[in-house]
Amino acid sequence: RLRMLATEETTAPRTREEKDLDEWNTLITALEAYKQEHGDLRVPTRYTVPEDQPSYPVECRGLKLGQRVASIRATGRYVDDETRRRVLDDMGFEWRLRRPSASQQAKQPVEPFDVLVTALEVYQRENGEQTVPSTFVVPNADPWPPSCRGLPLGARVEALRDPDHPYFEGPELAEREAKLISLGALKPAGESGGRTERQSTAKRFEIVYSALEAFKRVHGHLNVQQTFVVPSDDQWPEDAWAMKLGSRVNAIRSHGTFLKRHPERRARLRDLGLALNDAPPPAPEKPGSLLDAVLKSSQSSGEAVPVPAWAGISGESYEEEVDEIEEPPRPRVASLDADFLDESLIAPEELQRRQQEGWRFDDFDGGFDFADVVDALREYKARFNNLDVPVDFIVPEDDGVEEEGVEEEVEDLDAALAAFLSAASPTDEEDASLLGDFPSMDEEPSEADLLALEESYTEPSAAEKELPWPEHTRGLLLGRAVDALRVGDARVDDEQRSTLDELGFEWGDRRISGLSWNEFLGCLFSFSKIKGSLNVRWDFVVPNEDPWPLPLRNAPLGRWVNEVRAQQPVFERHFAERKRFLDLMGFKWLPPLFEGDDATSDSERDQRPPPCLRLNDDELFPLGKKKRAKKAPKGPKQPLPLPTAGDVDVDYSKYTVKVLKDLLRDRGLPVSGRRKADYVERLAADDIRLQKEAPAVAEEEEEDLDDEEEEEDDDDDEDFAAALASVQRLDEKSRAGSTVASVRDVGTPAAKPVLTQVRPEVVDDFIRNFLIKVGMSRTLDNFNSEWYDLQQKGKLAEVYTDTVPDIYVRNQDLDERVVALQQQLDKMRIITEKAQGTWDKFRKERDFHRMHHRRVVQEKAKLTTDLQRLRKHYLSYEPTLKDLQKKYEVAMKEKMLTRLERDRIKARVHTLEAQVQQLQAEKAAATKAPATPKPPRPKRGADSKLPPRDSVPNPYASLTFDPPGIERYQLRRTFKGHVNAVSAAAFHPHKPILATVSDDATWKLWSVPNCDLVMSGEGHRDWISGVDFHPAGSHLATASGDRTVKIWDFAGAACAHTFSDHTQAVWDCAFHHTGDFLASCSMDHTTRLWDLSSLRCRQTLRGHVDSVNACAWQPFSNNICTASGDKTVSIWDARSALCVQTFYGHTNACNGVACNARGDVVASCDADGVVKLWDVRTVTEIGTIHVSTHPVNKVCFDRSGTRIVCAGDDGLVHGYSTDDLSSVLWSGRGHEDAVQGVCFDPADTLLVSTSTDCTFRIWS
């Protein structure tokens, strides 16, 4: 990797094409390796080539292959060339992945009914519940029968809700339905979701068709009114009684209900004589489109216009014969030029009824009324438990059951996610700046970007899947209807408002009160066209006469205008678009009120027909742009001449980027950079460099010519040099004198100002200044020599020695100023560009933060509403919680009484068992020879005495043992002897017996190396963490989490005694070498010394400030070593109960401690994975072993004291040599979980390790 980085730094920058080619080659190599390993190219989106996979080339490792493949499928990345597509096709690349959806699985061939019943019975028997998840598939394993395996059981149960399911056909319908109800796969008839509650789509269509036949038979036509309801009499089918036939016909025409994917039904309706509109239904119009319809109507040419849907009449004409020619889509509302008295458009009786009852406007789009909206809101609340209806929510049109021939394709997530990123990628630099920090397809998309859509997907709830919605509400734009109610676009009276309040409807603050926006806009527009202005009187009412539109007559337009003016802040805050529209119409927000009658109103009224019937688009929209006079066509633009290198006055900003790049390539300059200013600066800098190098080149060309003249000009140069030096001295003196004079003048109060006079410049001085400025020193020398020579000889005319004309001096000054200003202009242009970029960046950040703030505010408001709803919801649980609390207290009391009764019975059973054993023993003694008496239970005796210091010499101090070859240790045997973690182990001091203790509260004795179970014991009420053999091998001590230490007698096969003075769990225990004392350490921060003769606690060692996790005796001494959670290791004198020495150095809790056989070295381990060795004699740290980053739980020495073995949470057993603590001598692998304990046998031939994986393993 370092070699690759160094190579990248030394190589030249690559072009975009080279980079794309390298990425393509790497991708092909990775795909070939993936196909060779997996057999296909269905790469998951999250797949990344492993770093340590030898089957992949080195350049492919770490590549996010899944994201690259997803980009290829969705956006066509890397495959712009057809050749590359063929390469992928030859490899077997799948351009579009699909997986079957739940509906596709449900539409597969139906298996026999007995197979489904068997699968449901096995599912209930295995899971204990009846509800089957919709995504459940029968696994290919026992106990599932082979005939059921692979069956999509969840999808099959969902499909049972379809009344047209094949299972429910034939004479066995009732029997099968009862069987499925008993299994819970189908609900009974009286419950929600039962089969009898719903009718199939085909049956409901037949009911509608029979109702249409009856309508045609009664009325003679099929122009069904929107409000028509089927009467309940004998002329109509009984199944269709009380059906809203007008709404159903409107749904069939506008939304294609019952007709989608069923052309035969459409043909039947056409044959019956029902006029249908085959054009696709128009998009739902925004409320308030009355004016748009009026504007459209102005372009019509006398064609018949349908009756408006908001008038409460069917949208189709009432003609007797209806052609079957496909009609163009008609507007939803009528225009103002429609003749409502034409009987061909509306029946006379219907017109008379509307004139008496009033016109009903379609406030909710599609012919739905307020009752339909209320029913839809009730259903929505029952399903979703709230009324927060999204604006784009539409009540489902069908019953939710997919009809035949419909397949649902689910695109692979790879393509969907990559398409999402592709939509966000910019096409040029300007679009990229607008996108801000969004990732582009040139950069590697992150995994978080690719998984954003997957994380945002939520499974539809059960309420969303529950069917059906009420028939008369299907197709209702419920979201827009709720918004119209809140805004005020729909008229609501007091009774209707109370109905919505009972539902818990939230009105909000976005509301225009006192009017309906649709009617107000239509009246205002009609007023402007009829009256010619918008000066509406405060008491103006639309007259009931021509030419005012019929549905708008008697509308209180004056009151509505004042209502709008009074609510101007509401329009500005929530309805800016409507306010802008009124402003464009010329509406005045604060005009004077017109009281009384205007005397001039009748004379100024326009007596012509309504303008809305005769104005064209130009008259309706007088604010169009003025036409500009055509200018003379410009001639063809002449191309700019290419500049020459070294010309400083070239303005490169006039050239295109392509020309600038060509110039840079011709001069050998780099073409990197994204801005045009970078190319301009690079070319200008190159011109300045070439200009500076030009004099040096000229001097080198003239050196040969000047060598011949040097000898002749030496004398002249010396004379000129002397003259020039004298002139410079005089000039310096004059300057010094003027400076002193100016200083004196400043110090004198009445001094006169010094007047400086500029001496005119002569021609030769002008030329000298020019040559000096340009840097032509050799030319200057030649000019001076020849000039003075001619002057001395008198060959110069007077005109050549005169002063330079002012115009040249002024031109020179102006040229210098122009150059300086041009430089300043260039600098300011660069600064301006940078400031413009900074300003654009700040503006984008401002817009981004503003948008983010608005989103946060919306989320905050939503969360506040949810919290309030949850608070109300949780308040209803308080009575239930109180009842549960009472029941819990009663249950606890009953439990305590039961426990007391159980203990009493148990004591009684123990007494009876003892009596039975005693009787059996007496009977056996009477029939058999007298046997050896059982050793009595040990009784309390006198206190034992600790041996005096150095009374018993350490036999290992003078012995030397060969270290075991642990570097050659291998795993020999593995035994699972406990049902829980094995926490510790200990070897018998004289026999090949191993003792193990476990978290299952048992201890067991095993023969080694065969590990046959010898003995086991139970008695602790919690886990056992420590174990140790008596030096004589006759007893066993165990430490447990039940705060006790037990002594087990092998001869009596029972617990000899229990020490229970500890107040918390006991971690470890250890016998003294005399066998008369036992030490134990506990979580209560103490270590206790137990006397086995007097059976009491002789000493309590206090000093640690945290749990004491391990203890060990220093061999053949009275010193106890302890390791504590307070990060210290201490040595205690058992006789005085005092701390002799404390070792500091661990940075985490100490878990274990051990002493070598000689007793001069102590080893300790901690939770940081560190083992430290301490010299007891010098009280210093010998060394540190960094075992791992996982905690080390146990450490032990061999007999020689040169080998250390550690057990850690990393599941390994590590071996080290005291001669080299920096390297691992041996590592034992085999345990599947943390290693808790480790120990050598007395002969150092075996090593036993215990682990949390419920096993102990033998190494040798």
PDB file of C-alpha atoms in Angstrom, residues 338-450:
ATOM      1  CA  ALA A 338     -73.287  28.076 -20.405  1.00  0.00           C
ATOM      2  CA  ASP A 339     -76.994  28.419 -21.123  1.00  0.00           C
ATOM      3  CA  PHE A 340     -78.680  26.781 -18.124  1.00  0.00           C
ATOM      4  CA  LEU A 341     -82.121  27.180 -19.752  1.00  0.00           C
ATOM      5  CA  ASP A 342     -81.261  24.812 -22.599  1.00  0.00           C
ATOM      6  CA  GLU A 343     -83.336  21.633 -22.173  1.00  0.00           C
ATOM      7  CA  SER A 344     -80.731  19.645 -24.108  1.00  0.00           C
ATOM      8  CA  LEU A 345     -78.312  20.180 -21.198  1.00  0.00           C
ATOM      9  CA  ILE A 346     -80.640  20.062 -18.184  1.00  0.00           C
ATOM     10  CA  ALA A 347     -84.141  18.841 -17.611  1.00  0.00           C
ATOM     11  CA  PRO A 348     -86.756  21.570 -16.924  1.00  0.00           C
ATOM     12  CA  GLU A 349     -87.929  19.932 -13.691  1.00  0.00           C
ATOM     13  CA  GLU A 350     -84.345  19.718 -12.426  1.00  0.00           C
ATOM     14  CA  LEU A 351     -83.772  23.410 -13.266  1.00  0.00           C
ATOM     15  CA  GLN A 352     -86.934  24.397 -11.413  1.00  0.00           C
ATOM     16  CA  ARG A 353     -85.955  22.345  -8.368  1.00  0.00           C
ATOM     17  CA  ARG A 354     -82.466  23.891  -8.309  1.00  0.00           C
ATOM     18  CA  GLN A 355     -83.902  27.414  -8.577  1.00  0.00           C
ATOM     19  CA  GLN A 356     -86.080  26.700  -5.559  1.00  0.00           C
ATOM     20  CA  GLU A 357     -83.622  24.753  -3.385  1.00  0.00           C
ATOM     21  CA  GLY A 358     -80.415  26.472  -4.500  1.00  0.00           C
ATOM     22  CA  TRP A 359     -77.315  25.310  -6.298  1.00  0.00           C
ATOM     23  CA  ARG A 360     -74.973  22.866  -4.582  1.00  0.00           C
ATOM     24  CA  PHE A 361     -71.306  23.375  -5.387  1.00  0.00           C
ATOM     25  CA  ASP A 362     -68.942  20.425  -5.610  1.00  0.00           C
ATOM     26  CA  ASP A 363     -66.678  21.318  -2.677  1.00  0.00           C
ATOM     27  CA  PHE A 364     -64.996  17.910  -2.493  1.00  0.00           C
ATOM     28  CA  ASP A 365     -64.307  17.021  -6.167  1.00  0.00           C
ATOM     29  CA  GLY A 366     -65.971  14.057  -7.847  1.00  0.00           C
ATOM     30  CA  GLY A 367     -69.587  14.547  -6.729  1.00  0.00           C
ATOM     31  CA  PHE A 368     -69.065  13.588  -3.079  1.00  0.00           C
ATOM     32  CA  ASP A 369     -71.085  15.342  -0.393  1.00  0.00           C
ATOM     33  CA  PHE A 370     -70.412  16.180   3.240  1.00  0.00           C
ATOM     34  CA  ALA A 371     -71.919  12.899   4.491  1.00  0.00           C
ATOM     35  CA  ASP A 372     -69.458  10.941   2.329  1.00  0.00           C
ATOM     36  CA  VAL A 373     -66.549  12.908   3.804  1.00  0.00           C
ATOM     37  CA  VAL A 374     -67.769  12.255   7.364  1.00  0.00           C
ATOM     38  CA  ASP A 375     -68.093   8.512   6.679  1.00  0.00           C
ATOM     39  CA  ALA A 376     -64.585   8.450   5.176  1.00  0.00           C
ATOM     40  CA  LEU A 377     -63.170  10.306   8.198  1.00  0.00           C
ATOM     41  CA  ARG A 378     -64.818   7.831  10.581  1.00  0.00           C
ATOM     42  CA  GLU A 379     -63.324   4.931   8.654  1.00  0.00           C
ATOM     43  CA  TYR A 380     -59.897   6.619   8.578  1.00  0.00           C
ATOM     44  CA  LYS A 381     -59.981   7.201  12.333  1.00  0.00           C
ATOM     45  CA  ALA A 382     -61.014   3.592  12.978  1.00  0.00           C
ATOM     46  CA  ARG A 383     -58.076   2.369  10.908  1.00  0.00           C
ATOM     47  CA  PHE A 384     -55.307   4.796  11.923  1.00  0.00           C
ATOM     48  CA  ASN A 385     -56.554   6.136  15.297  1.00  0.00           C
ATOM     49  CA  ASN A 386     -56.110   9.772  14.204  1.00  0.00           C
ATOM     50  CA  LEU A 387     -57.367  12.357  11.719  1.00  0.00           C
ATOM     51  CA  ASP A 388     -53.986  13.548  10.419  1.00  0.00           C
ATOM     52  CA  VAL A 389     -54.900  12.803   6.800  1.00  0.00           C
ATOM     53  CA  PRO A 390     -52.077  13.488   4.281  1.00  0.00           C
ATOM     54  CA  VAL A 391     -52.981  15.966   1.558  1.00  0.00           C
ATOM     55  CA  ASP A 392     -52.437  13.384  -1.202  1.00  0.00           C
ATOM     56  CA  PHE A 393     -54.473  10.608   0.444  1.00  0.00           C
ATOM     57  CA  ILE A 394     -57.214   9.088  -1.760  1.00  0.00           C
ATOM     58  CA  VAL A 395     -59.707   6.510  -0.568  1.00  0.00           C
ATOM     59  CA  PRO A 396     -58.928   3.232  -2.425  1.00  0.00           C
ATOM     60  CA  GLU A 397     -61.234   2.785  -5.383  1.00  0.00           C
ATOM     61  CA  ASP A 398     -61.446  -1.022  -5.364  1.00  0.00           C
ATOM     62  CA  ASP A 399     -61.720  -3.508  -2.545  1.00  0.00           C
ATOM     63  CA  GLY A 400     -57.980  -3.989  -2.327  1.00  0.00           C
ATOM     64  CA  VAL A 401     -57.994  -7.486  -3.829  1.00  0.00           C
ATOM     65  CA  GLU A 402     -55.851  -7.808  -6.916  1.00  0.00           C
ATOM     66  CA  GLU A 403     -57.818  -9.083  -9.884  1.00  0.00           C
ATOM     67  CA  GLU A 404     -56.789 -11.783 -12.292  1.00  0.00           C
ATOM     68  CA  GLY A 405     -53.870 -11.158 -14.603  1.00  0.00           C
ATOM     69  CA  VAL A 406     -52.300  -8.559 -12.359  1.00  0.00           C
ATOM     70  CA  GLU A 407     -48.722  -9.074 -11.326  1.00  0.00           C
ATOM     71  CA  GLU A 408     -46.800  -6.843  -9.035  1.00  0.00           C
ATOM     72  CA  GLU A 409     -43.205  -6.324  -9.955  1.00  0.00           C
ATOM     73  CA  VAL A 410     -40.857  -5.375  -7.181  1.00  0.00           C
ATOM     74  CA  GLU A 411     -37.675  -3.838  -8.443  1.00  0.00           C
ATOM     75  CA  ASP A 412     -34.491  -4.886  -6.790  1.00  0.00           C
ATOM     76  CA  LEU A 413     -33.376  -2.498  -4.091  1.00  0.00           C
ATOM     77  CA  ASP A 414     -30.064  -2.004  -5.847  1.00  0.00           C
ATOM     78  CA  ALA A 415     -31.656  -0.316  -8.846  1.00  0.00           C
ATOM     79  CA  ALA A 416     -34.036   1.780  -6.738  1.00  0.00           C
ATOM     80  CA  LEU A 417     -31.290   3.090  -4.510  1.00  0.00           C
ATOM     81  CA  ALA A 418     -28.898   3.796  -7.337  1.00  0.00           C
ATOM     82  CA  ALA A 419     -31.651   5.593  -9.254  1.00  0.00           C
ATOM     83  CA  PHE A 420     -32.236   7.727  -6.198  1.00  0.00           C
ATOM     84  CA  LEU A 421     -28.593   8.786  -6.165  1.00  0.00           C
ATOM     85  CA  SER A 422     -28.612   9.293  -9.911  1.00  0.00           C
ATOM     86  CA  ALA A 423     -31.532  11.721  -9.600  1.00  0.00           C
ATOM     87  CA  ALA A 424     -29.519  13.764  -7.124  1.00  0.00           C
ATOM     88  CA  SER A 425     -26.344  13.929  -9.248  1.00  0.00           C
ATOM     89  CA  PRO A 426     -25.708  17.249 -11.082  1.00  0.00           C
ATOM     90  CA  THR A 427     -25.169  17.509 -14.817  1.00  0.00           C
ATOM     91  CA  ASP A 428     -22.873  20.517 -14.784  1.00  0.00           C
ATOM     92  CA  GLU A 429     -20.996  22.718 -12.380  1.00  0.00           C
ATOM     93  CA  GLU A 430     -23.866  25.138 -11.900  1.00  0.00           C
ATOM     94  CA  ASP A 431     -26.291  22.370 -10.945  1.00  0.00           C
ATOM     95  CA  ALA A 432     -23.676  20.856  -8.670  1.00  0.00           C
ATOM     96  CA  SER A 433     -23.410  24.128  -6.773  1.00  0.00           C
ATOM     97  CA  LEU A 434     -27.170  24.124  -6.289  1.00  0.00           C
ATOM     98  CA  LEU A 435     -27.120  20.634  -4.850  1.00  0.00           C
ATOM     99  CA  GLY A 436     -24.629  21.600  -2.156  1.00  0.00           C
ATOM    100  CA  ASP A 437     -23.211  18.636  -0.286  1.00  0.00           C
ATOM    101  CA  PHE A 438     -25.229  15.945  -2.074  1.00  0.00           C
ATOM    102  CA  PRO A 439     -22.970  13.184  -3.461  1.00  0.00           C
ATOM    103  CA  SER A 440     -22.369  13.060  -7.190  1.00  0.00           C
ATOM    104  CA  MET A 441     -21.993   9.933  -9.257  1.00  0.00           C
ATOM    105  CA  ASP A 442     -18.352  10.829  -9.933  1.00  0.00           C
ATOM    106  CA  GLU A 443     -17.640  10.238  -6.281  1.00  0.00           C
ATOM    107  CA  GLU A 444     -18.030   6.911  -4.538  1.00  0.00           C
ATOM    108  CA  PRO A 445     -21.512   6.879  -2.924  1.00  0.00           C
ATOM    109  CA  SER A 446     -21.515   5.993   0.729  1.00  0.00           C
ATOM    110  CA  GLU A 447     -23.347   3.031   2.169  1.00  0.00           C
ATOM    111  CA  ALA A 448     -25.539   5.406   4.180  1.00  0.00           C
ATOM    112  CA  ASP A 449     -26.707   7.096   0.935  1.00  0.00           C
ATOM    113  CA  LEU A 450     -27.496   3.777  -0.722  1.00  0.00           C
TER     114      LEU A 450
END
